[in-house]
XYZ file of N, CA and C in Angstrom:
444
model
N -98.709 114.319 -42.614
C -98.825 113.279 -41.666
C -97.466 112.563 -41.593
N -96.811 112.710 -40.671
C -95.644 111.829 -40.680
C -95.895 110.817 -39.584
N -95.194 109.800 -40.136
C -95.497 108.317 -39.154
C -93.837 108.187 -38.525
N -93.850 107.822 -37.516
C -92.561 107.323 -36.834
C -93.044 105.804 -37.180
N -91.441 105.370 -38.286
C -91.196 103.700 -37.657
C -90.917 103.452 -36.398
N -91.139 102.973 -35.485
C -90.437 102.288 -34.829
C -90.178 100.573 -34.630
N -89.615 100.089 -34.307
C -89.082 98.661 -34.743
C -89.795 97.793 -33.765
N -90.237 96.505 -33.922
C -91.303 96.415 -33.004
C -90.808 95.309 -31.616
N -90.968 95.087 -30.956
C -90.413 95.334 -29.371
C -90.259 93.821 -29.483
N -88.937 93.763 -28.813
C -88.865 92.246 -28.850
C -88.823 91.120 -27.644
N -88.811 90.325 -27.374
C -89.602 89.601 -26.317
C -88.077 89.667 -25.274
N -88.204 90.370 -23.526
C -86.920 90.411 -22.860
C -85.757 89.172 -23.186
N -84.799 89.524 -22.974
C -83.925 88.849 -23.154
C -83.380 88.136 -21.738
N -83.113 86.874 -20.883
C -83.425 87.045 -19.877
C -82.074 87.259 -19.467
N -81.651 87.771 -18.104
C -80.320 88.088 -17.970
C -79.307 86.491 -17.601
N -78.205 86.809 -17.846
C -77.181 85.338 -17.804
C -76.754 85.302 -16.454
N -77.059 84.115 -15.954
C -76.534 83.815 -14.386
C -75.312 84.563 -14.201
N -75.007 85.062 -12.919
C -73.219 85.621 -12.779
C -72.427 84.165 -13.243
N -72.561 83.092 -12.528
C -71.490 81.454 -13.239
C -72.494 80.954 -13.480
N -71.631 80.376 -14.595
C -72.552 78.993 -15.456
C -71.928 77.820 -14.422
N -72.277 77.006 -14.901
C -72.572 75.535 -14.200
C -71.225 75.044 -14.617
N -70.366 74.404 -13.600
C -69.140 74.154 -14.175
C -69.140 72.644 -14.488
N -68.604 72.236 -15.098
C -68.496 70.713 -15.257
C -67.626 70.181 -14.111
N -67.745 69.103 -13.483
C -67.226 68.232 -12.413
C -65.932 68.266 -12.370
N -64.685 68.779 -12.072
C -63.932 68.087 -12.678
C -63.248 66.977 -12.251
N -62.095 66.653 -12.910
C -61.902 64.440 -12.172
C -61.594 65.000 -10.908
N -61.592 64.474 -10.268
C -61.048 63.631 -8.784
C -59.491 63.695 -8.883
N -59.122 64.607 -7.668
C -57.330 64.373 -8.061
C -57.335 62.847 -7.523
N -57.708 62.175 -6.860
C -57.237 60.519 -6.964
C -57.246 60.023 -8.460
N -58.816 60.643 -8.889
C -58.700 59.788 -10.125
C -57.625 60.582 -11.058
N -57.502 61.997 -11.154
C -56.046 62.180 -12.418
C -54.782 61.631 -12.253
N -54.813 61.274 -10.408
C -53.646 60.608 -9.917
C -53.642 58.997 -10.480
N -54.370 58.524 -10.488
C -54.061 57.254 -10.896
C -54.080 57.058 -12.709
N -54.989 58.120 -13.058
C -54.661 58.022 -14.827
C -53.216 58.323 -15.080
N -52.714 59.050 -14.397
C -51.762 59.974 -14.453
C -50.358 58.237 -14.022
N -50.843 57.590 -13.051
C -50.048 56.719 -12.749
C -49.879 55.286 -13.759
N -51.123 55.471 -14.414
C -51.601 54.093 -14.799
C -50.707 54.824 -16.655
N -50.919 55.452 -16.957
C -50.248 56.549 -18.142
C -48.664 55.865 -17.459
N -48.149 55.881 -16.570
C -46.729 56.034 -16.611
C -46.278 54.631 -16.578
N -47.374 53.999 -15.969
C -46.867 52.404 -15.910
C -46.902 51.541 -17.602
N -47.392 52.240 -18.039
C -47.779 51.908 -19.679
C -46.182 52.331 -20.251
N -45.774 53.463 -20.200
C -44.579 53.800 -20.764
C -43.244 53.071 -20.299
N -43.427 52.989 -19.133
C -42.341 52.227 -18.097
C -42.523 50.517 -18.518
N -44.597 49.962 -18.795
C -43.959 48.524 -19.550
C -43.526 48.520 -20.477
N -43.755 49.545 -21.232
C -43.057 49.449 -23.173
C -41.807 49.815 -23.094
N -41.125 50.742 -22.155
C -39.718 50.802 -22.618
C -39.173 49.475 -21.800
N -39.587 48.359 -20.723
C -38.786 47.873 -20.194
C -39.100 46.396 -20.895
N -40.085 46.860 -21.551
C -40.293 44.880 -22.230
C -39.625 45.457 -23.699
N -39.054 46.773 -23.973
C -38.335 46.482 -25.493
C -37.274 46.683 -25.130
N -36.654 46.697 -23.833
C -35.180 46.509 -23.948
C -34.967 45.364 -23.591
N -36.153 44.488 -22.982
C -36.226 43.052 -23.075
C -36.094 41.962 -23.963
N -36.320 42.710 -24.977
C -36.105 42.101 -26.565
C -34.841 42.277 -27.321
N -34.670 43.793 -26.676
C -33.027 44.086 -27.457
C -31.700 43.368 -26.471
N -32.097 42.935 -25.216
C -31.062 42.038 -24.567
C -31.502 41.231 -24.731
N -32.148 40.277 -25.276
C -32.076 38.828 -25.873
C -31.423 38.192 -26.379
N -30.444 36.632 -25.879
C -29.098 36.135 -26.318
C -29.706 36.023 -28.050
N -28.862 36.574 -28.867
C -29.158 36.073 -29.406
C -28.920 34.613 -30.053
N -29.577 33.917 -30.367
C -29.217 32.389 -31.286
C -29.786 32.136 -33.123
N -28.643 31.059 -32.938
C -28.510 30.720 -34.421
C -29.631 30.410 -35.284
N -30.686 29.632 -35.273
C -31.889 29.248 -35.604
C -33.091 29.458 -34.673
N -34.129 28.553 -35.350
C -35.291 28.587 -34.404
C -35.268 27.173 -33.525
N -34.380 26.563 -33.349
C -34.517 25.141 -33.172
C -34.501 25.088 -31.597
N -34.439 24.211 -30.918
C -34.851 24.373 -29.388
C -33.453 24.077 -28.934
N -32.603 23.347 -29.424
C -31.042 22.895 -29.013
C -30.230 24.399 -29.126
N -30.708 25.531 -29.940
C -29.788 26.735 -30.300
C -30.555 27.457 -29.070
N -31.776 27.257 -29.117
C -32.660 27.988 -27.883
C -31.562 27.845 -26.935
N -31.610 26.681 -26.031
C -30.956 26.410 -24.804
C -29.760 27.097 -25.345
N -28.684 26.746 -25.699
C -27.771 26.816 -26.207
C -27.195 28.428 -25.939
N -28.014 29.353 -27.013
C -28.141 30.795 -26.162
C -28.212 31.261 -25.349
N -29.562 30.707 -24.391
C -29.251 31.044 -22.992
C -28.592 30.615 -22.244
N -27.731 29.511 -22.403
C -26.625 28.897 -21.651
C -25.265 29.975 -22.100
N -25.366 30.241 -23.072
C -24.215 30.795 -23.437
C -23.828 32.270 -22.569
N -24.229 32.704 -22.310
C -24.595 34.377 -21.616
C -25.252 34.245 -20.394
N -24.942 33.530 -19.485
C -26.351 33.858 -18.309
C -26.872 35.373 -17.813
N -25.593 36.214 -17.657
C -26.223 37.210 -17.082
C -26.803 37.980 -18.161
N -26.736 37.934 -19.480
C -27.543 38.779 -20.551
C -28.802 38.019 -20.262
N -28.911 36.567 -20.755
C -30.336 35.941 -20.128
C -31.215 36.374 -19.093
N -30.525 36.430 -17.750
C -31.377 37.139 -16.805
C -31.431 38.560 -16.515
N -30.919 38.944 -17.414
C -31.153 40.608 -17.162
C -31.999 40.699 -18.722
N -32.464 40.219 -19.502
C -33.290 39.711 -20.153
C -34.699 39.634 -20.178
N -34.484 38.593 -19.384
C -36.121 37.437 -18.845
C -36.402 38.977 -17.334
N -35.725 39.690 -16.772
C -35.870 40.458 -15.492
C -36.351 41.333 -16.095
N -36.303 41.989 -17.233
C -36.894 43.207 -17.900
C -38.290 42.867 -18.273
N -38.260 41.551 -19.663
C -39.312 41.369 -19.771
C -40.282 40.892 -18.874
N -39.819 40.608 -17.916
C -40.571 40.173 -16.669
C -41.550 41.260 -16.024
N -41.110 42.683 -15.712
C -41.146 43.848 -15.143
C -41.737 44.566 -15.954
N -41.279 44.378 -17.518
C -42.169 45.177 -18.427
C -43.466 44.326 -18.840
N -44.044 43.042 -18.620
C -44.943 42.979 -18.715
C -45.910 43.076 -17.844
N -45.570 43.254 -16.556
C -46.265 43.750 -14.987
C -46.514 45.199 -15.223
N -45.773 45.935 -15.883
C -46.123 46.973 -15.508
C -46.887 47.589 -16.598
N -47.118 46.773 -17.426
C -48.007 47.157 -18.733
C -49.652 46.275 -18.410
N -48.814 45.521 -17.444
C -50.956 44.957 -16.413
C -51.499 45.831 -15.938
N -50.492 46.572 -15.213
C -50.449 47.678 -14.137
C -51.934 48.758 -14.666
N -50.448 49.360 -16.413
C -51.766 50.460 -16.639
C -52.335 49.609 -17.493
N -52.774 49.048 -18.023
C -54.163 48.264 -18.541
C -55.371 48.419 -17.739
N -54.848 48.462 -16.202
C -55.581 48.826 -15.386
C -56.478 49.950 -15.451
N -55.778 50.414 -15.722
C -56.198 52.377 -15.711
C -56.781 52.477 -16.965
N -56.847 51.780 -18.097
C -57.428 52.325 -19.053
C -58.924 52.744 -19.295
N -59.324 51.774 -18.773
C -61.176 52.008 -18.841
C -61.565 53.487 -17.993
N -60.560 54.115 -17.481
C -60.651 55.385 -16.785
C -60.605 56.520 -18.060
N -59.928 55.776 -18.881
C -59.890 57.370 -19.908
C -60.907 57.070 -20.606
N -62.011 56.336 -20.893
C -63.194 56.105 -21.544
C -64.214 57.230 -21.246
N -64.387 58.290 -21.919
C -65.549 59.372 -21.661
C -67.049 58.742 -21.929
N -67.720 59.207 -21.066
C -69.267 58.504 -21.446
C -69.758 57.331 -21.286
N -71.044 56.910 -21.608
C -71.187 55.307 -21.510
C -71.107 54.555 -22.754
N -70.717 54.740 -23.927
C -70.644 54.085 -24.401
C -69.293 53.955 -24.991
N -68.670 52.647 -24.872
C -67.649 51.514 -24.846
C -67.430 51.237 -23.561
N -68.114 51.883 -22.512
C -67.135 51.748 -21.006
C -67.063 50.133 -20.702
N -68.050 49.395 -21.002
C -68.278 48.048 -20.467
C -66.644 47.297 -21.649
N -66.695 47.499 -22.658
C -65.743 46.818 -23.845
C -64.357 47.086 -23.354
N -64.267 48.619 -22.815
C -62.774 48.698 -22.585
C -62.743 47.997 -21.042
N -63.559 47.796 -20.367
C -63.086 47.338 -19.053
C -62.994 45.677 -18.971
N -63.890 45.102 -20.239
C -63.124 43.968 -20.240
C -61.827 43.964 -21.237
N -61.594 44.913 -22.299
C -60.285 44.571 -22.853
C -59.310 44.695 -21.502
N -59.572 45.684 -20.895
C -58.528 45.810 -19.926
C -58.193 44.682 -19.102
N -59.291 44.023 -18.489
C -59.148 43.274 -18.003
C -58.659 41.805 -18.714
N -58.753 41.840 -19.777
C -58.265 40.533 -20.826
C -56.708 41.326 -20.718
N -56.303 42.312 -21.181
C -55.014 42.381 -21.418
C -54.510 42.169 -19.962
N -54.904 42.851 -18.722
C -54.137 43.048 -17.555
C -53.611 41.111 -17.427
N -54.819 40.631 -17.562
C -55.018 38.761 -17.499
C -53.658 38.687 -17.926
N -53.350 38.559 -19.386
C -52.792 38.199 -20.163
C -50.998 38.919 -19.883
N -50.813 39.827 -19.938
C -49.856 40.233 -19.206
C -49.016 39.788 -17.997
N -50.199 39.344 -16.996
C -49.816 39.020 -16.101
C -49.183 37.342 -16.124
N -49.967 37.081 -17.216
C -49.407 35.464 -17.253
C -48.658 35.231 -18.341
N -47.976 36.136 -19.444
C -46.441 35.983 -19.925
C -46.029 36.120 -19.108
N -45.362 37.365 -17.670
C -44.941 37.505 -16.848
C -44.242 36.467 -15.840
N -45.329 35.368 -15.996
C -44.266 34.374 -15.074
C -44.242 33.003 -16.162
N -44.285 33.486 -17.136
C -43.839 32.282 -18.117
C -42.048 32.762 -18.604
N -41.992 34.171 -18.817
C -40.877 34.445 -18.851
C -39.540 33.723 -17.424
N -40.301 32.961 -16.394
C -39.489 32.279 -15.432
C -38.691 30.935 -16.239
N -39.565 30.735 -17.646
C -39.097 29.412 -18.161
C -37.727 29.605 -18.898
N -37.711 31.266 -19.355
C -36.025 31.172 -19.566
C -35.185 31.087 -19.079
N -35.342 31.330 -17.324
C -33.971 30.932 -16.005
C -34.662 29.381 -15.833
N -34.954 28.700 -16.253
C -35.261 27.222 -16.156
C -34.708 26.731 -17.525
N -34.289 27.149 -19.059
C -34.096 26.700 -19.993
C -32.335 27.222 -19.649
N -32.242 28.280 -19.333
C -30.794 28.237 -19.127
C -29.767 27.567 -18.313
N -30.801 27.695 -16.895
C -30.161 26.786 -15.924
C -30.092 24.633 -16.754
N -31.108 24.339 -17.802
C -30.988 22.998 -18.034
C -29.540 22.982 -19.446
N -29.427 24.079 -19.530
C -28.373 24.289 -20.826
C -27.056 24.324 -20.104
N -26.821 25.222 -18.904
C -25.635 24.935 -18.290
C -25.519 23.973 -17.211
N -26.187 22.673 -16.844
C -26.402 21.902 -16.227
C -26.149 20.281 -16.537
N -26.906 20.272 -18.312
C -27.142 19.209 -18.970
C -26.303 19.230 -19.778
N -25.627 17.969 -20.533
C -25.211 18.172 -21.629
C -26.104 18.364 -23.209
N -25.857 18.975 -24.085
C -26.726 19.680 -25.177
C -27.707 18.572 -25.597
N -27.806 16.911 -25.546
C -28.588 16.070 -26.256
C -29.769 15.821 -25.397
N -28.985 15.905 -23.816
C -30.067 15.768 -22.944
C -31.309 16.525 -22.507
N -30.634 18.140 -22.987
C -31.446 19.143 -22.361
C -32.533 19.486 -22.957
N -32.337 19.071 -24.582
C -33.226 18.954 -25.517
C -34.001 18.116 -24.800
């Protein structure tokens, strides 16, 4: 008596769609503006740290050496206060864009208000940096006891 094993039949396998389901992909507006909001980030950090490295420098922390510095140099002053000016606009700019690189729903609400706290905040050093062409102009204007 011989028996054939045979192996016992297994349930069809079903066949695989010709394409799978592709994932969405971004929006060229939207890679365009990550893509923009990415460059305005690099463009505020290199232009607010050469904002720092042209800074007159002065002798102490005292407010008479303050003026004093920026009186001393005007055009280092305003090519200065013009950088950091520009580099903190343009670091509002992409702050903007950040809540775009957030995958999923969860943090989306946190980064869109950090963003929006930093873009805030950015934007208003930005025209406080106007107070160093107002501290320079009272340094080369005033004499040093007054301007204090």
């Amino acid at each position: 008596m011989t028996t054939h094993d045979t192996p016992p039949t297994a349930a069809p396998v079903p066949a695989a769609p010709a394409t799978l389901p592709a994932t969405a992909p971004a929006s060229v507006p939207g890679r365009r503006l990550a893509a923009l909001g990415g460059l305005a980030l690099i463009a505020g950090a290199a232009l607010y740290t050469a904002g720092i490295a042209t800074s007159p420098p002065q002798a102490s922390e005292s407010t008479a050496d303050y003026i004093a510095s920026l009186a001393a140099d005007p055009a280092l002053t305003q090519l200065s206060a013009t950088l950091l000016h520009f580099g903190n606009l343009f670091l509002a700019l992409g702050f903007l864009a950040v809540p775009g690189l957030v995958r999923g729903a969860r943090g989306g609400w946190l980064a869109l208000v950090g963003a929006l706290l930093a873009t805030l905040s950015h934007a208003l050093v930005s025209g406080w940096v106007l107070f160093d062409f107002w501290t320079m102009t009272i340094g080369l204007e005033l004499d040093p006891a007054t301007a204090v």
